[in-house]
XYZ file of C-alpha atoms in Angstrom:
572
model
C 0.000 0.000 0.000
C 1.365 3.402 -0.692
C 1.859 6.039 2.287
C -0.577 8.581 0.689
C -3.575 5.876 0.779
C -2.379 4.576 4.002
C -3.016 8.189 5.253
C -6.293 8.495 3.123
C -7.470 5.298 4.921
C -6.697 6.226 8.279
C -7.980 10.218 8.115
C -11.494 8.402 6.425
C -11.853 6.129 9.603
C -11.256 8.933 11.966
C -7.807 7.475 13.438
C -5.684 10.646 13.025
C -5.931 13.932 12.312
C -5.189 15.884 9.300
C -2.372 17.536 11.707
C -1.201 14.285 12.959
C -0.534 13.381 9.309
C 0.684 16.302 8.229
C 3.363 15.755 11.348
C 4.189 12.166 10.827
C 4.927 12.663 7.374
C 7.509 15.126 8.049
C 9.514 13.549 10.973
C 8.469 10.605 8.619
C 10.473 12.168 5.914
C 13.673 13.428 7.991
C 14.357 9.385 9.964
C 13.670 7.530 6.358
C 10.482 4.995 8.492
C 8.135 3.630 6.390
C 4.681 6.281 7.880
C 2.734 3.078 9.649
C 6.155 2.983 12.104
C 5.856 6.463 12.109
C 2.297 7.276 13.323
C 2.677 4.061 15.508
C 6.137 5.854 17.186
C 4.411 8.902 17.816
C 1.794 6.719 19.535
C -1.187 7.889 17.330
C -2.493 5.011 15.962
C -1.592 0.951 16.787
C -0.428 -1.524 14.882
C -3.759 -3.500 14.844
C -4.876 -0.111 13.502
C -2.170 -0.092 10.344
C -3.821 -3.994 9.454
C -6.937 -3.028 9.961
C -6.832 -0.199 6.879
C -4.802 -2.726 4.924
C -7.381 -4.917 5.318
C -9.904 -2.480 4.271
C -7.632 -0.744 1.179
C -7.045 -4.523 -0.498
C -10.639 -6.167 0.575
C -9.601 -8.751 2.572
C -10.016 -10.389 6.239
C -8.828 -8.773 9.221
C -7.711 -11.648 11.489
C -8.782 -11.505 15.449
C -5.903 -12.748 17.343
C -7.048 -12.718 21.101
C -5.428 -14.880 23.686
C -8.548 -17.439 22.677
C -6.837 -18.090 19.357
C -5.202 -21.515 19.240
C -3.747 -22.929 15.991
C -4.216 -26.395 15.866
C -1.289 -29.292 15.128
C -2.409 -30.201 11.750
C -2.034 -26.297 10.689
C 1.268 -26.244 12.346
C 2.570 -29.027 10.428
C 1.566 -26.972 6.761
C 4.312 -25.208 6.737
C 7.778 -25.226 9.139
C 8.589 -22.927 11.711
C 11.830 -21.228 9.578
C 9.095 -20.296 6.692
C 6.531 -18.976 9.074
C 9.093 -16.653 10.849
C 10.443 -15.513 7.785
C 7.682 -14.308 6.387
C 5.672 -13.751 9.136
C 2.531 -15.529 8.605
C 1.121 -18.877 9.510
C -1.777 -21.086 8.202
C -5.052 -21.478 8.965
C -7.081 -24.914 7.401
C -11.242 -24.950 7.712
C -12.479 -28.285 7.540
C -11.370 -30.714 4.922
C -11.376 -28.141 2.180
C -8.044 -28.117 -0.235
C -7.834 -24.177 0.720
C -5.786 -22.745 3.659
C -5.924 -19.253 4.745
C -2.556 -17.520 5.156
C -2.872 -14.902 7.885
C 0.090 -12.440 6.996
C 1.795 -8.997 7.971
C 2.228 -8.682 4.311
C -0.075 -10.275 2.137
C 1.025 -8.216 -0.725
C 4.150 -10.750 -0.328
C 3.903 -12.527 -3.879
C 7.297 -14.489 -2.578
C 5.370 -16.024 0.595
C 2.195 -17.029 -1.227
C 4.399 -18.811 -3.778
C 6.728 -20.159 -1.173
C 3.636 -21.632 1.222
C 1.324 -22.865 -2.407
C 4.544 -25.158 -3.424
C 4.677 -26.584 0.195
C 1.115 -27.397 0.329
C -0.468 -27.496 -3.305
C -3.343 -25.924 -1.808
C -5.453 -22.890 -2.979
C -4.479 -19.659 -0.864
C -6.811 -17.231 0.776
C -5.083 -14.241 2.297
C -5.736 -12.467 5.412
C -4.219 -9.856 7.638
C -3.230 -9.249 10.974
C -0.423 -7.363 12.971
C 2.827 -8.203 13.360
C 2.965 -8.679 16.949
C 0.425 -10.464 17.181
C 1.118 -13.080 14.363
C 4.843 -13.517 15.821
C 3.237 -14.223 19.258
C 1.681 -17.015 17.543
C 4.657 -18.652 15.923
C 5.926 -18.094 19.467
C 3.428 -20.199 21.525
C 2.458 -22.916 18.911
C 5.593 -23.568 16.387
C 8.759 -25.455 18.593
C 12.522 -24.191 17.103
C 14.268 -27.417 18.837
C 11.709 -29.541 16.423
C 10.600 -28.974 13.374
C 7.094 -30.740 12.734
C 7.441 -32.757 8.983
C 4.505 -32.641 6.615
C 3.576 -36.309 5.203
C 4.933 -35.296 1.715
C 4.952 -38.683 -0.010
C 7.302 -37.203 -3.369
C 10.143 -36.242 -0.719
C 10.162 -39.418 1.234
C 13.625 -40.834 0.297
C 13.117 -44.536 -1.773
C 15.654 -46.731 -0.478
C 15.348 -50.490 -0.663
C 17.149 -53.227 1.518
C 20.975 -53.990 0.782
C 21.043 -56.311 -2.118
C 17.733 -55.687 -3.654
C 16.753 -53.864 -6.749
C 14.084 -50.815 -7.232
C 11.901 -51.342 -10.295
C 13.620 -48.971 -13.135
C 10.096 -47.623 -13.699
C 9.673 -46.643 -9.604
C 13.010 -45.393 -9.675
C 13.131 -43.268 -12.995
C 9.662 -41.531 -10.995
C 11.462 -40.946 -7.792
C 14.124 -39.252 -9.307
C 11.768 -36.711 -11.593
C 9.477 -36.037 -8.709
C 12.936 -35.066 -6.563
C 14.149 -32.954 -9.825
C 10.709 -31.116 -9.523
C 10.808 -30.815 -5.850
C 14.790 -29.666 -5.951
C 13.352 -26.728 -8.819
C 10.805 -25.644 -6.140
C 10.877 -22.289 -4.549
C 11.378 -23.224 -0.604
C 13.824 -25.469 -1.471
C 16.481 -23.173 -4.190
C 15.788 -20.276 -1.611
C 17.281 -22.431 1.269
C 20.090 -23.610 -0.775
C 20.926 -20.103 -1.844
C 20.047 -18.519 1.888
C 23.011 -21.046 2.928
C 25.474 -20.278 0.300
C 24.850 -16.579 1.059
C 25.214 -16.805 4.543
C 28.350 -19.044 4.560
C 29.942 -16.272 2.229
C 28.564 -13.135 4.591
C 30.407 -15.369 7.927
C 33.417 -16.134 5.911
C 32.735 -19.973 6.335
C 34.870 -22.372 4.731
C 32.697 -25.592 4.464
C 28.851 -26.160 4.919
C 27.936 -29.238 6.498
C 24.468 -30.949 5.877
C 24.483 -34.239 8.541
C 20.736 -36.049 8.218
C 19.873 -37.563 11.572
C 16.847 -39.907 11.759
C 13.710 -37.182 12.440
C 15.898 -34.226 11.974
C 19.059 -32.525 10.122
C 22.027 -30.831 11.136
C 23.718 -27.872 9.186
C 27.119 -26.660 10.632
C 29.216 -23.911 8.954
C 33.167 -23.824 9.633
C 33.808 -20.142 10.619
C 37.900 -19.428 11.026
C 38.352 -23.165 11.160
C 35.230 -23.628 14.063
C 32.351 -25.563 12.844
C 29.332 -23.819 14.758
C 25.599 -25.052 14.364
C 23.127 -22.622 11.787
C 19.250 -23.036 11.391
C 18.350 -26.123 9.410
C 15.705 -27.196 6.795
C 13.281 -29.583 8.027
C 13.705 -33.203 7.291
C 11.207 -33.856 4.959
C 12.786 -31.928 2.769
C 16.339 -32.441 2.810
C 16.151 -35.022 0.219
C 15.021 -32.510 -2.487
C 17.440 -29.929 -1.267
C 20.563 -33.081 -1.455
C 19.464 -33.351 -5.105
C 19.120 -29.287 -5.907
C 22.970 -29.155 -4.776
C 23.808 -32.033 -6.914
C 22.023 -31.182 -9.735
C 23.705 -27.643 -9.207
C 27.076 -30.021 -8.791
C 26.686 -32.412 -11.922
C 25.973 -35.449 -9.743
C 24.589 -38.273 -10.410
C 20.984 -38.258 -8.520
C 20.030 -41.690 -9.002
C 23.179 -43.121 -7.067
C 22.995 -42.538 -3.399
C 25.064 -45.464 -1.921
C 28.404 -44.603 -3.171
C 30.423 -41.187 -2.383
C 30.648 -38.478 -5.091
C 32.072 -35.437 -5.587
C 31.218 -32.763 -7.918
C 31.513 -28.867 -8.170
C 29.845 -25.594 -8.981
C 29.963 -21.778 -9.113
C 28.076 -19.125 -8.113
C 28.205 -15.287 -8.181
C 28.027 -13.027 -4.805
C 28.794 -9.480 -4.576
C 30.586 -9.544 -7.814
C 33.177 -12.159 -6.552
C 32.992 -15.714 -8.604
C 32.819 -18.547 -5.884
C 33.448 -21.897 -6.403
C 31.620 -24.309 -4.248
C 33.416 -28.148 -4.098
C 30.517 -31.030 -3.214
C 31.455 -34.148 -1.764
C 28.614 -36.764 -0.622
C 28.721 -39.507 2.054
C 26.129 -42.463 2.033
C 25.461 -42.801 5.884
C 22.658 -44.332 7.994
C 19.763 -41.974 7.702
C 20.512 -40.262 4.119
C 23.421 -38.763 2.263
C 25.571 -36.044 4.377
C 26.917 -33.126 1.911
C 29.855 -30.927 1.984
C 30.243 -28.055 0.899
C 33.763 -26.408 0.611
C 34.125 -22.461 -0.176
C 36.246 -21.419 -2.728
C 36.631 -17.644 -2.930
C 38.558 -16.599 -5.818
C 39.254 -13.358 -4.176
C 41.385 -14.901 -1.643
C 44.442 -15.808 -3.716
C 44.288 -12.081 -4.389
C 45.237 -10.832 -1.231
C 48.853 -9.812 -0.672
C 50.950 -12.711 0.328
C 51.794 -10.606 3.810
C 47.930 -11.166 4.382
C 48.738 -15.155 4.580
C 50.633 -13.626 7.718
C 54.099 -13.220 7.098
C 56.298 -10.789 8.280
C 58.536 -8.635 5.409
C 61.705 -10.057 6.812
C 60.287 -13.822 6.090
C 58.343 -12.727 2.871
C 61.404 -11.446 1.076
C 63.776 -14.675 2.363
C 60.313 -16.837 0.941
C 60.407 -14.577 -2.744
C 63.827 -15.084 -3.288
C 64.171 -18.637 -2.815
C 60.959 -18.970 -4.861
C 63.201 -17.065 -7.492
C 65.121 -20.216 -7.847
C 66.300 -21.672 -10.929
C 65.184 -24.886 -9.885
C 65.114 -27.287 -6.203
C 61.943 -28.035 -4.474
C 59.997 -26.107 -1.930
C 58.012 -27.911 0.627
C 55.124 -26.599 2.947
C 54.421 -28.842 6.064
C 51.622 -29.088 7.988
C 48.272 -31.227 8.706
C 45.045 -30.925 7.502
C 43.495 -27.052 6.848
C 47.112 -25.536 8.117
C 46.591 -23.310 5.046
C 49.258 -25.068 3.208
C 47.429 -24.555 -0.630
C 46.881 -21.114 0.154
C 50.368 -20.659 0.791
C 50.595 -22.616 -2.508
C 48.634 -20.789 -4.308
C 50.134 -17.643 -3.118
C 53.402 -18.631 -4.400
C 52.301 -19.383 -7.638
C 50.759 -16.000 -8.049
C 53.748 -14.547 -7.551
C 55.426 -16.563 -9.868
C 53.349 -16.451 -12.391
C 54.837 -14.604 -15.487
C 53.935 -15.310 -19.254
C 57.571 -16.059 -19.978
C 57.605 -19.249 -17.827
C 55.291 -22.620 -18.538
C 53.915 -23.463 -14.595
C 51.727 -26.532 -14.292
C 50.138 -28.364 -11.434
C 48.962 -31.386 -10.471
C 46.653 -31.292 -7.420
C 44.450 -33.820 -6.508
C 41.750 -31.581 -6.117
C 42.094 -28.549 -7.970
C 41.040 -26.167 -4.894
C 41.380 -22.874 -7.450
C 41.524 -22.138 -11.089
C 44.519 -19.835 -11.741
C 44.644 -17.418 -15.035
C 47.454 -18.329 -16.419
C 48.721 -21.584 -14.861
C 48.120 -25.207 -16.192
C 46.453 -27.098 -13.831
C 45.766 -30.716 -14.355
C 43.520 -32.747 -11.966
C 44.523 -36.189 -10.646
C 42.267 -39.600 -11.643
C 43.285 -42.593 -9.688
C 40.031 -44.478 -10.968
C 41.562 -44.232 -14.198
C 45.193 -44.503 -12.698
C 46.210 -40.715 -12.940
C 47.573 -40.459 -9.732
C 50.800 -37.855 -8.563
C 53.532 -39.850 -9.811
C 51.707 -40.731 -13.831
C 50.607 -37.437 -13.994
C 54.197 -35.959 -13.275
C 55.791 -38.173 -15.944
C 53.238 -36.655 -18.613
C 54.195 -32.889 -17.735
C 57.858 -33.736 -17.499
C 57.169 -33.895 -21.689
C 55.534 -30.677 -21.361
C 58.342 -28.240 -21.214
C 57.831 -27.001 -17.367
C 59.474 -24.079 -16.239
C 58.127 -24.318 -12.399
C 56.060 -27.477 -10.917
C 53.525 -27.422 -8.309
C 52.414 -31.107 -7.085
C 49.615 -30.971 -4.611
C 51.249 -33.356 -2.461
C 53.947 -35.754 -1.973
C 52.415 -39.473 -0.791
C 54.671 -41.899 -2.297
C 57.924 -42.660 -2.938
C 57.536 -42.852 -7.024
C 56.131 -39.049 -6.374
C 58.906 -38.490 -4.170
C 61.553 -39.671 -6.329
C 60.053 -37.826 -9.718
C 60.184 -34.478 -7.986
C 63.425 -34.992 -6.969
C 64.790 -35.602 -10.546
C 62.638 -33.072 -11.992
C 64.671 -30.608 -9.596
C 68.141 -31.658 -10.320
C 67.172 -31.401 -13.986
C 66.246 -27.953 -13.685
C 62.996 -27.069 -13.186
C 61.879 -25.583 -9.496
C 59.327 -27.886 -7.916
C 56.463 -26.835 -5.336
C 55.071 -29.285 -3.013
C 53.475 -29.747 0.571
C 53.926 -33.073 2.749
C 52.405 -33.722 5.894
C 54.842 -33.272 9.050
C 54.464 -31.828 12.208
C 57.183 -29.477 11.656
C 59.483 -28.137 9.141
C 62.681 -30.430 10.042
C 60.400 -33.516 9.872
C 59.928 -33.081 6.577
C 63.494 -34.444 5.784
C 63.273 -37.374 7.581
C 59.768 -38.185 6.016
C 61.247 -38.274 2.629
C 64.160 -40.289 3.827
C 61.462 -42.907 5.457
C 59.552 -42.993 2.239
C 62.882 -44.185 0.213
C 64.571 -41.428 -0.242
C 68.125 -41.613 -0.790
C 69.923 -38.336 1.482
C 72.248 -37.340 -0.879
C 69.153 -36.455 -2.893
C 67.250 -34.689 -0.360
C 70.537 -32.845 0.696
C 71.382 -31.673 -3.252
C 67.427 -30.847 -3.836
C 65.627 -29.345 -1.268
C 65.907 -25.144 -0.742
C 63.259 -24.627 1.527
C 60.909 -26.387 3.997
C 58.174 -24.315 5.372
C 56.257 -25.540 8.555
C 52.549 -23.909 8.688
C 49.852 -23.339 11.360
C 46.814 -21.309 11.388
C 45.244 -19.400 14.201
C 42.575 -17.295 14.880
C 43.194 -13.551 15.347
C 42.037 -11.155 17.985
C 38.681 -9.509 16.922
C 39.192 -5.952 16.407
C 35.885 -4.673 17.250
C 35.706 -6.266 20.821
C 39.035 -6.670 21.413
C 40.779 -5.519 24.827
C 43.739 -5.844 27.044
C 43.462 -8.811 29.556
C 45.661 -11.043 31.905
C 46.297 -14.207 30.505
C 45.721 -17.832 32.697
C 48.271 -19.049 34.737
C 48.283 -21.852 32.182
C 48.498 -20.092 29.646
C 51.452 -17.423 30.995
C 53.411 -20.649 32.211
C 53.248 -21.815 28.741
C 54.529 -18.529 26.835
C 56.770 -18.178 29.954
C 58.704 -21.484 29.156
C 59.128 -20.175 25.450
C 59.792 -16.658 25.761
C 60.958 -15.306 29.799
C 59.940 -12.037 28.206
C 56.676 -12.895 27.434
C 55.599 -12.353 31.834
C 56.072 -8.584 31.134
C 54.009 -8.604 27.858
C 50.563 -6.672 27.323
C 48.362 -9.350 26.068
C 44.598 -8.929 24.040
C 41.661 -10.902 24.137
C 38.172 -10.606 22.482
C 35.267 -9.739 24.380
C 33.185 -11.108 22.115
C 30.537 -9.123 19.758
C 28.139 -9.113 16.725
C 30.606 -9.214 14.108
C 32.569 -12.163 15.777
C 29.851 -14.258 16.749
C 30.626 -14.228 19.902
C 33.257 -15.720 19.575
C 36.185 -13.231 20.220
C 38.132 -14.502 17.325
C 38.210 -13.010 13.694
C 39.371 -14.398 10.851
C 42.960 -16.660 10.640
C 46.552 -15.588 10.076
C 50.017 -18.202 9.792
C 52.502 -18.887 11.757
C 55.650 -20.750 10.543
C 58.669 -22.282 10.944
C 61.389 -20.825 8.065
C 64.501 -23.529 7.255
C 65.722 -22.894 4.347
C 68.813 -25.257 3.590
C 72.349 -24.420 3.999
C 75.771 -26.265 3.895
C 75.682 -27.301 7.466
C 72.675 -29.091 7.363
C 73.188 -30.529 4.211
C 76.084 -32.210 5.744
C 73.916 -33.428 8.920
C 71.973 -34.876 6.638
C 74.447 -36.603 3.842
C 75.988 -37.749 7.733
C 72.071 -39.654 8.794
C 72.140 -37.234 11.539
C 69.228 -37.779 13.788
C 66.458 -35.765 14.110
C 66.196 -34.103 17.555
C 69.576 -33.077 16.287
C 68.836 -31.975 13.480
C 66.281 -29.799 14.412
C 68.187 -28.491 17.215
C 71.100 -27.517 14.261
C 68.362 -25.929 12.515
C 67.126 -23.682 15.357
C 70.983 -22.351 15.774
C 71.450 -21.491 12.120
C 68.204 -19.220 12.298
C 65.191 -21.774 12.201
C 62.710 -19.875 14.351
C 60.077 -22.574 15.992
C 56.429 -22.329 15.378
C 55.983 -21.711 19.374
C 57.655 -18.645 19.663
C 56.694 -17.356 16.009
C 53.412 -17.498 16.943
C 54.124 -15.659 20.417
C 55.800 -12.496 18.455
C 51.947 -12.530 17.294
C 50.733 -11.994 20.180
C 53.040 -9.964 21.743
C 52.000 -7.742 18.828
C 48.074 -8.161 19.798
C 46.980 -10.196 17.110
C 46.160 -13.307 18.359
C 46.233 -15.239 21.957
C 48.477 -17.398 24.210
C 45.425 -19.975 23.957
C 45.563 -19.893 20.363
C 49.062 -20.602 19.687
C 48.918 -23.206 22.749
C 46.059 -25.236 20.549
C 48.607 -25.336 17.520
C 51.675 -25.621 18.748
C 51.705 -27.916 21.716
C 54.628 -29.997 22.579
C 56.887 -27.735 20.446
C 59.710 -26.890 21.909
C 62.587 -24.391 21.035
């Protein structure tokens, strides 16, 4: 409704004055409220009073909402609880006629009516009431720790005992109806409410974990998995298929895992969204792993590395050949690192290729091939394939194997500068990984320029952050590292809005820098062992993850606690 016949309405029925208009519209006007807020803020009319001339203006029922009103189970279980808070409505069913009656703040809401006529294939009648009073509702009859299924029969997911075959006919059905159902408008707004959200927190991964009457969706915020609102049951099968649709999955298998990918567009950025599926007990569990492009933008001293380290890093990656390895476990930040490097590198005058198995990013300007071991691709076949490529610079996702191992190796001492990650717990392990995998040490001694260990942690939240003693636990730990560390000011999040609560803010590395010079190269031609190696490595200038992390937060960006969850039982 417009705000001049919202004010016609009102003057007609004798609720305001022409002064009391005149007024609202004005202050109306100067703070940017819609005029209903307006006259209601000024305390001239009610909100019962703004639905009541809506009513009137588009011909349709006001709805009495007294503390009498109760909405019955079966009406409940139309539509769920997230779609009736959302739009702010709920439905009301007469008898065993195929028509509900949505009572709405909004029934001018051509989204909502679509949204509740998919859900229940019933004809809608509209009505209005305030929104108050229509939240108060929702409040005492819809439950938020269960959501109440419909008895959809097309969602219901068709799965037959182990061993036994579905008619082709039955099955070829199934799937349509679920291609129908994934097209329809509840379920590609949920999908696309989740991929928003995940980019607006920053998430990394979605998680969608069925249960056996409900489902679980977790996001993984700065490397914390943290519970968001989820769809209700009945239809998670149709949203499973709308993602792999979206994905290029196959919907008709659903007791093997599969893995497919897609991309969509947010705030101008391209994101690419990698799907993996999971047969488990009560349905298929999805993940979802963010890929923002924009991120291997960012300046490699966002990845967290000081200028000192960034310029040693640059020059050895300037390196006419020898290999570069990043250590680390799982989501250290090791192919961002990767990645990073590569950027840098990249130049039209030199031929870089990849192997990766899988391709996290695609990189203007760099050949990246995608590992197949179904079709026995793997590391090493690949790498024998691009050696007849004409490489300039190599990047192998990681090094598993010996045959791996030993190609990268060669590829180095024949000139071409190799890129790789391995998974150790620290940088000097890395050596003695190789050498348990087959590798001779005169080879790891002549190739290997650089092994960087890598951690992430969470930093300080700017917003809420604030100066705070540590624990004792804590101070005894960064004590035992650094003396100096008992005088330092530390910083801790309060917690806020834009953290979640959480105190923390986004992630930032830490690392352990060895680069490879003549006297460890002879500790290692000599089988040197590797508490003294390490030890060798810390004189010559290796700083340890421990205390690299504690510079960061003697310089406020992250906490004691923090470096103590990533770097425990390091010692320098």
């Amino acid at each position: 409704m417009s705000e001049s016949k919202l004010g016609k309405i009102l003057l007609e029925k004798g609720l305001i004055t022409e002064a009391q208009l005149v007024q609202a519209m004005h202050q109306q006007h100067d703070s940017g409220r819609v005029l209903g807020e307006t006259l209601v803020g000024l305390g001239y009319i009610t909100n019962d009073d703004i639905a009541r001339a809506l009513a009137a203006q588009l011909g349709i029922t006001f709805f009495e909402l007294d503390d009498e009103f109760k909405l019955e189970k079966e009406d409940v279980k139309l539509i769920p609880e997230n779609v009736a808070r959302r739009y702010c409505m709920f439905p009301v069913r007469k008898g065993d006629l195929p028509s509900i009656t949505l009572v709405m703040k909004d029934p001018l809401d051509v989204e909502a009516v679509a949204t509740v006529r998919s859900l229940t294939r019933m004809e809608i009648h509209k009505a209005v009431s305030s929104e108050e009073r229509i939240r108060a509702v929702i409040d005492k009859f819809y439950r938020m720790e269960a959501y109440l299924e419909r008895d959809i029969k097309d969602i219901v997911d068709v799965q037959t005992e182990e061993g036994s075959a579905m008619a082709s006919e039955e099955a070829s059905s199934d799937n349509e109806q679920l291609k129908v159902l994934a097209n329809d408008a509840p379920v590609v707004k949920f999908v696309n409410l989740m991929l928003m959200q995940a980019v607006r927190d920053r998430a990394s991964d979605i998680h969608f974990e069925p249960g056996e009457h409900v489902v679980t969706v977790r996001i993984r915020v700065d490397g914390v998995l943290r519970e968001v609102t989820p769809p209700p049951k009945a239809l998670y099968q149709a949203i499973v298929t709308r993602i792999k649709i979206l994905s290029n999955m196959d919907i008709t298998e659903r007791r093997l895992p599969l893995d497919g990918r897609f991309k969509f567009k947010a705030s101008d950025r391209i994101i690419d969204v990698r799907v993996s599926s999971l047969p488990e007990a009560h349905g298929e569990k999805l993940v979802l792993r963010i890929l923002d492009r924009k991120a291997l933008l960012v300046d490699m001293r966002d990845v967290g590395f000081d200028e000192d380290m960034l310029k040693k890093f640059q020059r050895v990656l300037q390196a006419p050949n020898g290999i570069v390895l990043l250590t680390g476990p799982t989501g250290s930040g090791k192919t961002t690192t990767l990645y990073g490097a590569l950027n840098f590198l990249k130049d039209p005058a030199w031929n870089i290729q990849t192997v990766e198995d899988p391709i996290e990013y695609l990189i203007p300007g760099i050949n990246q091939m995608q590992c197949k071991s179904a079709i026995g691709l793997d590391f090493a076949n690949a790498l024998r394939s691009i050696l007849r490529q004409d490489p300039d610079i190599i990047m192998i996702g990681e090094i598993r194997d010996f045959e791996t191992a030993q190609i990268a190796m060669r590829s180095s001492l024949t000139g071409h500068l190799v890129l790789s990650s391995l998974h150790t717990n620290d940088a000097p392990s890395a050596l003695w990984r190789l050498r348990d995998i087959g590798i001779e040490p005169y080879l790891i001694a002549a190739t290997i320029k650089l092994v960087l260990g890598q951690r992430l942690v969470r930093m300080i939240c700017p917003a809420c952050k604030q100066e705070k003693r540590p624990s004792e636990e804590a101070l005894q730990y960064a004590v035992s590292q650094n003396p100096e560390a008992a005088s330092w000011t530390t910083y801790y999040g309060a917690g806020c809005a834009k953290c979640g609560k959480t105190g923390y803010r986004g992630r930032t590395g830490i690392f352990e820098f060895l680069e490879v010079n003549d006297a460890l190269r002879e500790m290692i031609l000599q089988e040197s062992g590797a508490v003294a190696f390490r030890k060798k490595a810390i004189q010559v200038g290796m700083e340890p993850l421990a205390l690299n992390g504690l510079r960061k937060v003697q310089q406020g960006i992250t906490t004691i606690e923090e470096v103590m969850s990533v770097c425990a039982g390091d010692e320098s």
